[in-house]
Coordinates of C-alpha atoms in Angstrom, one line a residue:
M688 CA 0.0 0.0 0.0
V689 CA 1.3 3.4 -1.0
K690 CA 0.1 6.5 0.8
I691 CA 0.1 10.0 -0.8
I692 CA -1.4 13.2 0.5
P693 CA -2.3 16.6 -1.0
F694 CA -0.6 19.7 0.4
A695 CA -1.0 23.4 0.2
A696 CA 1.9 24.4 -1.9
V697 CA 3.8 27.7 -1.7
R698 CA 4.1 28.8 -5.4
P699 CA 5.4 31.7 -7.4
T700 CA 2.7 34.1 -8.7
K701 CA 1.7 33.6 -12.3
D702 CA 3.5 36.7 -13.5
K703 CA 6.8 35.6 -12.0
V704 CA 6.9 31.9 -12.2
S705 CA 9.1 31.7 -15.3
L706 CA 11.6 34.0 -13.6
V707 CA 11.6 32.1 -10.2
V708 CA 12.1 28.5 -11.2
S709 CA 15.7 27.3 -11.5
R710 CA 17.6 24.2 -12.3
S711 CA 19.5 22.4 -9.5
Y712 CA 22.1 24.8 -8.1
E713 CA 25.0 22.3 -9.0
D714 CA 23.9 22.3 -12.6
Y715 CA 24.9 25.9 -13.3
P716 CA 28.4 26.8 -14.6
T717 CA 29.9 29.7 -12.7
N718 CA 29.4 32.3 -15.4
E719 CA 25.7 31.4 -15.9
L720 CA 25.1 31.3 -12.2
N721 CA 26.6 34.8 -11.8
A722 CA 24.6 36.2 -14.7
T723 CA 21.3 34.8 -13.4
L724 CA 22.0 36.2 -9.9
S725 CA 23.0 39.6 -11.4
Y726 CA 20.1 40.1 -13.8
N727 CA 17.2 38.2 -12.3
P728 CA 16.2 39.3 -8.8
F729 CA 13.3 36.8 -8.8
S730 CA 15.4 33.6 -9.4
F731 CA 15.1 30.9 -6.7
L732 CA 18.9 30.9 -6.8
H733 CA 18.8 34.0 -4.6
I734 CA 17.2 31.9 -1.9
I735 CA 19.6 29.0 -2.0
N736 CA 22.6 31.3 -2.5
P737 CA 21.9 34.0 0.0
G738 CA 25.5 35.1 0.3
Y739 CA 25.3 36.8 -3.1
K740 CA 23.4 39.7 -1.5
F741 CA 26.4 40.4 0.6
H742 CA 29.0 39.5 -2.1
H743 CA 30.3 36.9 0.3
D744 CA 30.4 33.1 0.4
I745 CA 28.5 31.7 3.4
S746 CA 28.3 28.1 4.5
G747 CA 27.0 25.9 7.3
E748 CA 24.3 26.8 9.7
R749 CA 24.7 30.5 9.0
R750 CA 23.9 29.9 5.3
F751 CA 20.9 27.8 6.3
S752 CA 19.5 30.6 8.4
L753 CA 20.0 33.1 5.6
V754 CA 18.2 30.8 3.1
R755 CA 15.3 30.9 5.5
N756 CA 15.5 34.7 5.6
R757 CA 15.6 35.0 1.8
Y758 CA 12.6 32.6 1.5
L759 CA 10.5 34.7 3.9
E760 CA 11.5 37.8 2.0
F761 CA 10.1 36.3 -1.3
I762 CA 6.8 35.6 0.6
E763 CA 6.7 39.2 2.1
E764 CA 7.3 40.6 -1.4
N765 CA 4.5 38.5 -2.9
V766 CA 6.8 36.6 -5.2
F767 CA 5.4 33.5 -3.5
T768 CA 1.9 32.8 -2.2
K769 CA 0.5 29.8 -0.4
D770 CA -2.5 27.9 -1.7
E771 CA -5.6 28.0 0.6
S772 CA -6.4 24.3 0.6
P773 CA -4.4 21.1 0.2
S774 CA -4.2 20.0 -3.4
L775 CA -2.5 17.6 -5.8
Y776 CA -0.7 19.2 -8.7
I777 CA -0.4 17.8 -12.3
Y778 CA 2.9 19.0 -13.8
K779 CA 3.7 18.5 -17.5
I780 CA 6.9 19.3 -19.3
K781 CA 7.1 19.5 -23.1
T782 CA 10.7 19.1 -24.3
R783 CA 12.5 18.4 -27.5
K784 CA 13.2 14.8 -26.2
G785 CA 9.5 14.2 -25.4
D786 CA 6.8 15.0 -22.9
F787 CA 6.7 14.2 -19.2
C788 CA 3.6 14.3 -17.0
G789 CA 3.2 13.4 -13.4
I790 CA 1.7 14.4 -10.0
F791 CA 3.2 16.5 -7.2
A792 CA 2.1 15.0 -3.8
G793 CA 3.4 14.3 -0.4
A794 CA 5.0 10.8 -0.1
S795 CA 5.0 9.0 3.3
V796 CA 8.0 8.7 5.4
E797 CA 6.5 5.5 6.8
D798 CA 6.4 4.1 3.3
Y799 CA 10.1 4.9 3.0
Q800 CA 10.8 3.1 6.2
N801 CA 8.8 -0.1 5.4
N802 CA 10.2 -0.3 1.8
S803 CA 6.9 0.6 0.1
I804 CA 9.2 3.2 -1.4
K805 CA 12.0 1.2 -2.8
K806 CA 15.7 2.3 -3.3
H807 CA 18.4 1.3 -5.7
E808 CA 21.2 3.7 -4.6
A809 CA 23.4 3.8 -1.6
T810 CA 23.6 7.1 0.3
L811 CA 26.3 8.8 2.3
Q812 CA 25.5 9.4 5.9
T813 CA 27.3 12.7 6.0
R814 CA 25.2 14.1 3.1
E815 CA 22.0 12.7 4.7
E816 CA 22.8 14.5 8.0
L817 CA 23.8 17.8 6.3
F818 CA 20.7 18.0 4.2
K819 CA 18.5 17.0 7.3
D820 CA 20.0 19.9 9.2
Y821 CA 19.4 22.2 6.2
L822 CA 15.7 21.1 6.0
K823 CA 15.2 21.6 9.7
T824 CA 16.5 25.1 9.6
V825 CA 14.9 26.4 6.4
G826 CA 11.5 24.7 7.1
F827 CA 10.6 23.9 3.5
N828 CA 11.4 21.5 0.7
A829 CA 11.7 23.0 -2.9
E830 CA 13.2 20.0 -4.7
P831 CA 10.9 17.0 -5.0
V832 CA 12.0 13.4 -5.0
L833 CA 11.3 11.7 -8.3
L834 CA 9.2 8.5 -7.7
T835 CA 7.9 6.2 -10.4
Y836 CA 4.9 3.9 -10.3
P837 CA 3.4 1.2 -12.6
D838 CA 1.4 2.7 -15.4
N839 CA -2.3 3.0 -14.4
A840 CA -5.2 3.6 -16.7
E841 CA -7.4 5.2 -14.0
I842 CA -4.7 7.8 -13.1
D843 CA -4.1 8.3 -16.8
A844 CA -7.8 9.0 -17.4
I845 CA -7.9 11.6 -14.6
I846 CA -4.8 13.3 -15.9
T847 CA -6.3 13.4 -19.4
T848 CA -9.4 15.0 -18.1
V849 CA -7.8 17.6 -15.9
T850 CA -5.2 18.6 -18.4
K851 CA -8.0 19.6 -20.8
E852 CA -8.7 22.5 -18.5
I853 CA -6.8 25.8 -18.5
P854 CA -3.6 25.3 -16.4
E855 CA -2.5 27.4 -13.4
Y856 CA 0.8 28.0 -15.2
E857 CA 2.0 27.8 -18.8
F858 CA 5.5 29.1 -19.3
A859 CA 8.7 28.5 -21.2
T860 CA 12.3 28.3 -20.0
T861 CA 15.5 28.9 -21.7
D862 CA 16.1 25.2 -22.4
K863 CA 13.2 25.5 -24.8
A864 CA 10.9 23.5 -22.6
V865 CA 7.3 24.4 -21.9
H866 CA 5.9 23.9 -18.5
Y867 CA 2.3 23.4 -17.4
L868 CA 0.7 23.1 -13.9
W869 CA -2.8 22.1 -12.9
K870 CA -4.1 22.2 -9.4
I871 CA -6.5 19.4 -8.2
S872 CA -8.5 20.6 -5.2
N873 CA -11.6 18.5 -5.8
L874 CA -11.8 16.2 -2.8
K875 CA -13.5 13.4 -4.8
I876 CA -10.7 13.3 -7.4
I877 CA -8.0 13.5 -4.8
D878 CA -9.6 10.6 -2.9
T879 CA -9.8 8.6 -6.1
I880 CA -6.1 9.1 -6.8
Q881 CA -5.2 8.2 -3.3
Q882 CA -7.2 5.0 -3.4
V883 CA -5.5 4.0 -6.7
F884 CA -2.1 4.4 -5.0
K885 CA -3.3 2.5 -1.9
K886 CA -3.7 -0.5 -4.2
M887 CA -0.1 -0.4 -5.3
D888 CA 2.4 -2.6 -3.5
C889 CA 5.2 -0.1 -3.9
V890 CA 6.8 2.8 -5.9
Y891 CA 10.4 3.3 -6.7
I892 CA 12.8 6.2 -6.2
A893 CA 14.1 7.2 -9.6
D894 CA 16.1 10.2 -8.4
G895 CA 16.5 11.8 -5.0
H896 CA 17.8 9.1 -2.7
H897 CA 19.6 11.5 -0.4
R898 CA 16.7 13.9 -0.3
S899 CA 14.3 11.1 0.8
A900 CA 16.8 9.7 3.3
S901 CA 17.3 13.2 4.8
S902 CA 13.5 13.7 5.0
N903 CA 13.3 10.4 6.9
L904 CA 16.0 11.5 9.4
L905 CA 14.3 14.8 9.9
S906 CA 10.9 13.1 10.5
E907 CA 12.4 10.8 13.1
E908 CA 14.1 13.8 14.9
L909 CA 11.0 16.0 14.9
K910 CA 8.8 13.0 16.0
S911 CA 11.1 12.3 19.0
N912 CA 11.0 15.9 20.0
N913 CA 7.2 16.2 19.8
P914 CA 5.3 14.8 22.8
D915 CA 2.0 15.4 21.0
H916 CA 3.0 13.6 17.8
T917 CA 0.0 12.3 15.9
G918 CA 1.5 11.1 12.6
K919 CA -0.4 13.8 10.6
E920 CA 2.2 16.5 10.9
P921 CA 3.8 17.7 7.7
Y922 CA 7.2 16.3 8.6
N923 CA 5.7 12.8 8.2
Y924 CA 5.8 13.4 4.4
F925 CA 8.1 14.7 1.8
M926 CA 7.3 16.4 -1.5
S927 CA 7.6 14.0 -4.4
Y928 CA 6.8 13.9 -8.1
F929 CA 5.0 10.7 -9.1
I930 CA 5.5 9.7 -12.7
P931 CA 4.5 6.5 -14.6
E932 CA 7.2 4.1 -15.5
S933 CA 6.7 4.4 -19.2
N934 CA 7.3 8.1 -19.0
L935 CA 10.6 7.8 -17.3
K936 CA 13.7 8.3 -19.4
I937 CA 17.1 6.7 -18.4
Y938 CA 20.3 7.6 -20.0
D939 CA 23.9 6.3 -19.6
F940 CA 26.9 7.7 -17.8
N941 CA 30.3 7.1 -19.3
R942 CA 33.5 6.5 -17.2
M943 CA 36.8 8.2 -17.9
V944 CA 40.0 7.2 -16.2
K945 CA 43.2 9.2 -16.0
D946 CA 45.8 6.4 -16.3
L947 CA 46.1 2.7 -17.0
N948 CA 47.4 1.9 -13.4
G949 CA 51.0 1.5 -14.6
L950 CA 50.1 -0.8 -17.5
S951 CA 51.1 -0.4 -21.1
K952 CA 48.4 -0.3 -23.7
E953 CA 49.2 -3.8 -24.8
E954 CA 49.2 -5.2 -21.2
F955 CA 45.9 -3.5 -20.6
L956 CA 44.3 -5.0 -23.7
I957 CA 45.6 -8.5 -22.8
Q958 CA 44.0 -8.3 -19.3
L959 CA 40.7 -7.1 -20.8
D960 CA 40.7 -10.2 -23.1
E961 CA 39.9 -12.4 -20.1
H962 CA 36.3 -11.2 -19.9
F963 CA 35.7 -9.5 -23.3
R964 CA 35.9 -10.1 -27.0
I965 CA 37.7 -7.1 -28.3
E966 CA 37.3 -5.5 -31.7
N967 CA 39.3 -2.5 -32.8
R968 CA 36.9 0.0 -34.5
G969 CA 39.6 2.5 -35.4
D970 CA 38.1 6.0 -35.8
D971 CA 34.5 4.8 -36.2
L972 CA 32.6 6.2 -33.2
Y973 CA 31.2 3.1 -31.4
K974 CA 28.4 3.1 -29.0
P975 CA 27.0 -0.1 -27.4
S976 CA 23.6 -1.0 -28.8
K977 CA 22.5 -3.6 -26.2
K978 CA 23.2 -4.9 -22.7
H979 CA 26.6 -6.4 -22.0
H980 CA 28.2 -4.6 -24.9
F981 CA 30.7 -1.8 -23.9
G982 CA 32.4 1.0 -25.9
M983 CA 36.0 2.0 -25.2
Y984 CA 38.2 4.8 -26.5
L985 CA 41.9 4.4 -26.0
D986 CA 44.9 6.0 -27.7
G987 CA 43.0 7.6 -30.5
E988 CA 40.9 4.5 -31.4
F989 CA 37.5 3.1 -30.6
Y990 CA 36.9 -0.5 -29.4
S991 CA 33.9 -2.6 -28.9
L992 CA 34.0 -4.9 -25.8
Y993 CA 31.5 -7.8 -25.8
L994 CA 31.2 -9.7 -22.5
R995 CA 32.1 -13.3 -23.0
K996 CA 29.3 -15.8 -23.0
H997 CA 30.8 -17.9 -20.2
Y998 CA 30.5 -15.0 -17.8
E999 CA 28.4 -16.1 -14.8
F1000 CA 25.6 -14.1 -13.1
S1001 CA 24.5 -14.6 -9.5
N1002 CA 21.7 -11.9 -9.1
S1003 CA 20.2 -8.8 -10.7
L1004 CA 23.2 -6.6 -9.7
S1005 CA 25.7 -9.0 -11.3
E1006 CA 23.9 -8.4 -14.6
L1007 CA 24.2 -4.7 -14.5
D1008 CA 26.7 -3.3 -16.9
T1009 CA 28.1 -0.6 -14.5
H1010 CA 28.7 -3.3 -11.9
I1011 CA 30.3 -5.7 -14.6
L1012 CA 32.7 -2.9 -15.6
Y1013 CA 33.6 -2.2 -12.0
I1014 CA 34.4 -5.8 -11.0
T1015 CA 36.1 -6.8 -14.3
V1016 CA 38.0 -3.7 -15.3
L1017 CA 37.9 -0.7 -13.0
K1018 CA 38.7 -2.4 -9.7
P1019 CA 41.0 -5.4 -10.7
I1020 CA 42.8 -3.9 -13.7
L1021 CA 42.7 -0.1 -13.1
G1022 CA 42.9 -0.2 -9.3
I1023 CA 39.8 2.0 -8.6
E1024 CA 38.3 0.7 -5.4
D1025 CA 36.1 3.7 -4.4
L1026 CA 33.9 4.8 -7.3
R1027 CA 32.6 7.9 -5.4
N1028 CA 35.8 9.4 -4.1
D1029 CA 38.8 8.2 -6.3
N1030 CA 39.9 11.3 -8.2
R1031 CA 41.3 9.2 -11.1
I1032 CA 37.8 8.5 -12.4
E1033 CA 35.1 10.9 -13.7
Y1034 CA 31.7 10.5 -15.2
G1035 CA 30.0 12.1 -18.2
Y1036 CA 26.5 12.2 -19.6
G1037 CA 24.5 13.9 -22.3
K1038 CA 23.6 13.9 -25.9
Y1039 CA 27.2 14.2 -27.2
N1040 CA 28.6 12.1 -24.4
T1041 CA 30.9 9.8 -26.4
I1042 CA 32.2 12.7 -28.5
K1043 CA 33.0 14.7 -25.4
M1044 CA 34.7 11.6 -23.9
K1045 CA 36.9 11.3 -27.0
D1046 CA 37.8 15.0 -26.9
F1047 CA 38.9 14.8 -23.2
I1048 CA 41.1 11.7 -23.9
D1049 CA 42.6 13.3 -27.1
Q1050 CA 43.5 16.3 -24.9
D1051 CA 45.3 14.0 -22.5
K1052 CA 42.9 14.8 -19.6
F1053 CA 42.2 11.1 -19.4
K1054 CA 43.8 7.9 -20.7
V1055 CA 40.8 5.7 -21.4
G1056 CA 37.0 6.0 -21.5
F1057 CA 34.1 3.6 -21.4
S1058 CA 30.6 4.0 -22.8
L1059 CA 27.7 1.8 -21.6
F1060 CA 24.2 0.9 -22.7
P1061 CA 21.5 2.6 -20.6
V1062 CA 19.9 0.8 -17.7
K1063 CA 16.3 -0.2 -18.2
V1064 CA 13.5 0.6 -15.8
D1065 CA 12.9 -3.1 -15.2
Q1066 CA 16.6 -3.6 -14.2
M1067 CA 16.4 -0.7 -11.8
K1068 CA 13.2 -2.2 -10.2
K1069 CA 14.6 -5.7 -10.0
I1070 CA 17.7 -4.5 -8.2
S1071 CA 15.5 -2.5 -5.8
D1072 CA 13.3 -5.5 -5.2
E1073 CA 16.2 -7.6 -4.2
G1074 CA 17.5 -5.0 -1.8
L1075 CA 20.7 -4.4 -3.8
K1076 CA 22.4 -1.1 -4.7
M1077 CA 23.7 0.1 -8.0
P1078 CA 27.2 1.6 -8.3
P1079 CA 27.2 5.4 -8.4
K1080 CA 26.5 7.1 -11.6
S1081 CA 24.6 4.2 -13.1
T1082 CA 21.7 6.2 -14.3
Y1083 CA 21.0 9.7 -15.6
I1084 CA 17.3 10.1 -15.3
E1085 CA 14.9 12.5 -16.8
P1086 CA 12.8 14.5 -16.2
K1087 CA 15.0 16.9 -14.2
L1088 CA 12.6 18.9 -12.1
K1089 CA 12.8 22.6 -11.5
S1090 CA 13.4 24.1 -8.0
G1091 CA 10.9 26.6 -6.6
L1092 CA 7.8 25.6 -8.7
T1093 CA 6.0 24.0 -5.8
I1094 CA 7.3 24.3 -2.2
Y1095 CA 6.3 22.0 0.7
E1096 CA 6.5 23.5 4.2
F1097 CA 7.0 21.5 7.4

């Protein structure tokens, strides 16, 4: 059973919404970040980067408090307003790659704890604690967790009906995407959607493992400090965007390594031969077209690496290409134990991923690069169902949601 709740969102006013919403802070190159902060006083970036007002970098608890102050200023200046009644929100994004449509709602911390919300990625405790402290101080959540659910005809029908109405928002952003938001305040429709989710065994985290883990920590802390705890408090939920599995897009990350761990090119290829059938593709750009095929770029040439048929699998994780590359190449041959923190490895993603990888290696920034076939939703689900965890940077998932569109207060 999956529990979702409506919430009264704090949202930008219609005339400012396109100016307020932002991408994730880490997604901005320095020059674009500075330009946005300089020329757009309504950007949500001013809230999460409060030191800009003082031309000073601020971190830690001091920054968290200033984030809270900037947020309250946006409310006082009527950049944000709060909806009068709890609602669900249908959000649609039209992009050049396709359309995405889902529902903003509150997801249950209890579901997270009992594994009705399933995970596929390991989290770092330090990051969990840091973001928990941040949430506790600022008192709101502006970045939803991306959750995916099995396609459902009843929810699809409701979305089709609601989206025929005039939206609350319709605006474009500089990435040439068009955004739409519809508010569902009708209690009967809300209840119908809730009942459909109650019939589901589980949903899956697609993106936002640290955000959901931090919300869980915060809920436990506030619960323990509240002698009148009822279970209905806002901290028992966290803002999420629920999207059907068929509408989720998963792309690949490549891996680039700075050296061959003391091996010559020939020695490296000989060791690869144990697990892979290797073909030299020369300057023909090679990208894998199916699972267990890998691309490699080394010394000005592309290679295809096909996993040998005698390779044995033990569970769903052992079949995952990012895991296979780690246990056959990255760890035993190239000596990379810690995929998160070893500075000899970096990751790339995007439309021109393989070309960028080639350019970096040709410029001697890296010695070798690997491209992989994207993970499928069913693989992700199976790994979650078995309680296993993917290696970091196994999936690049879209949609990437904007910050500051709907805000959930605790």
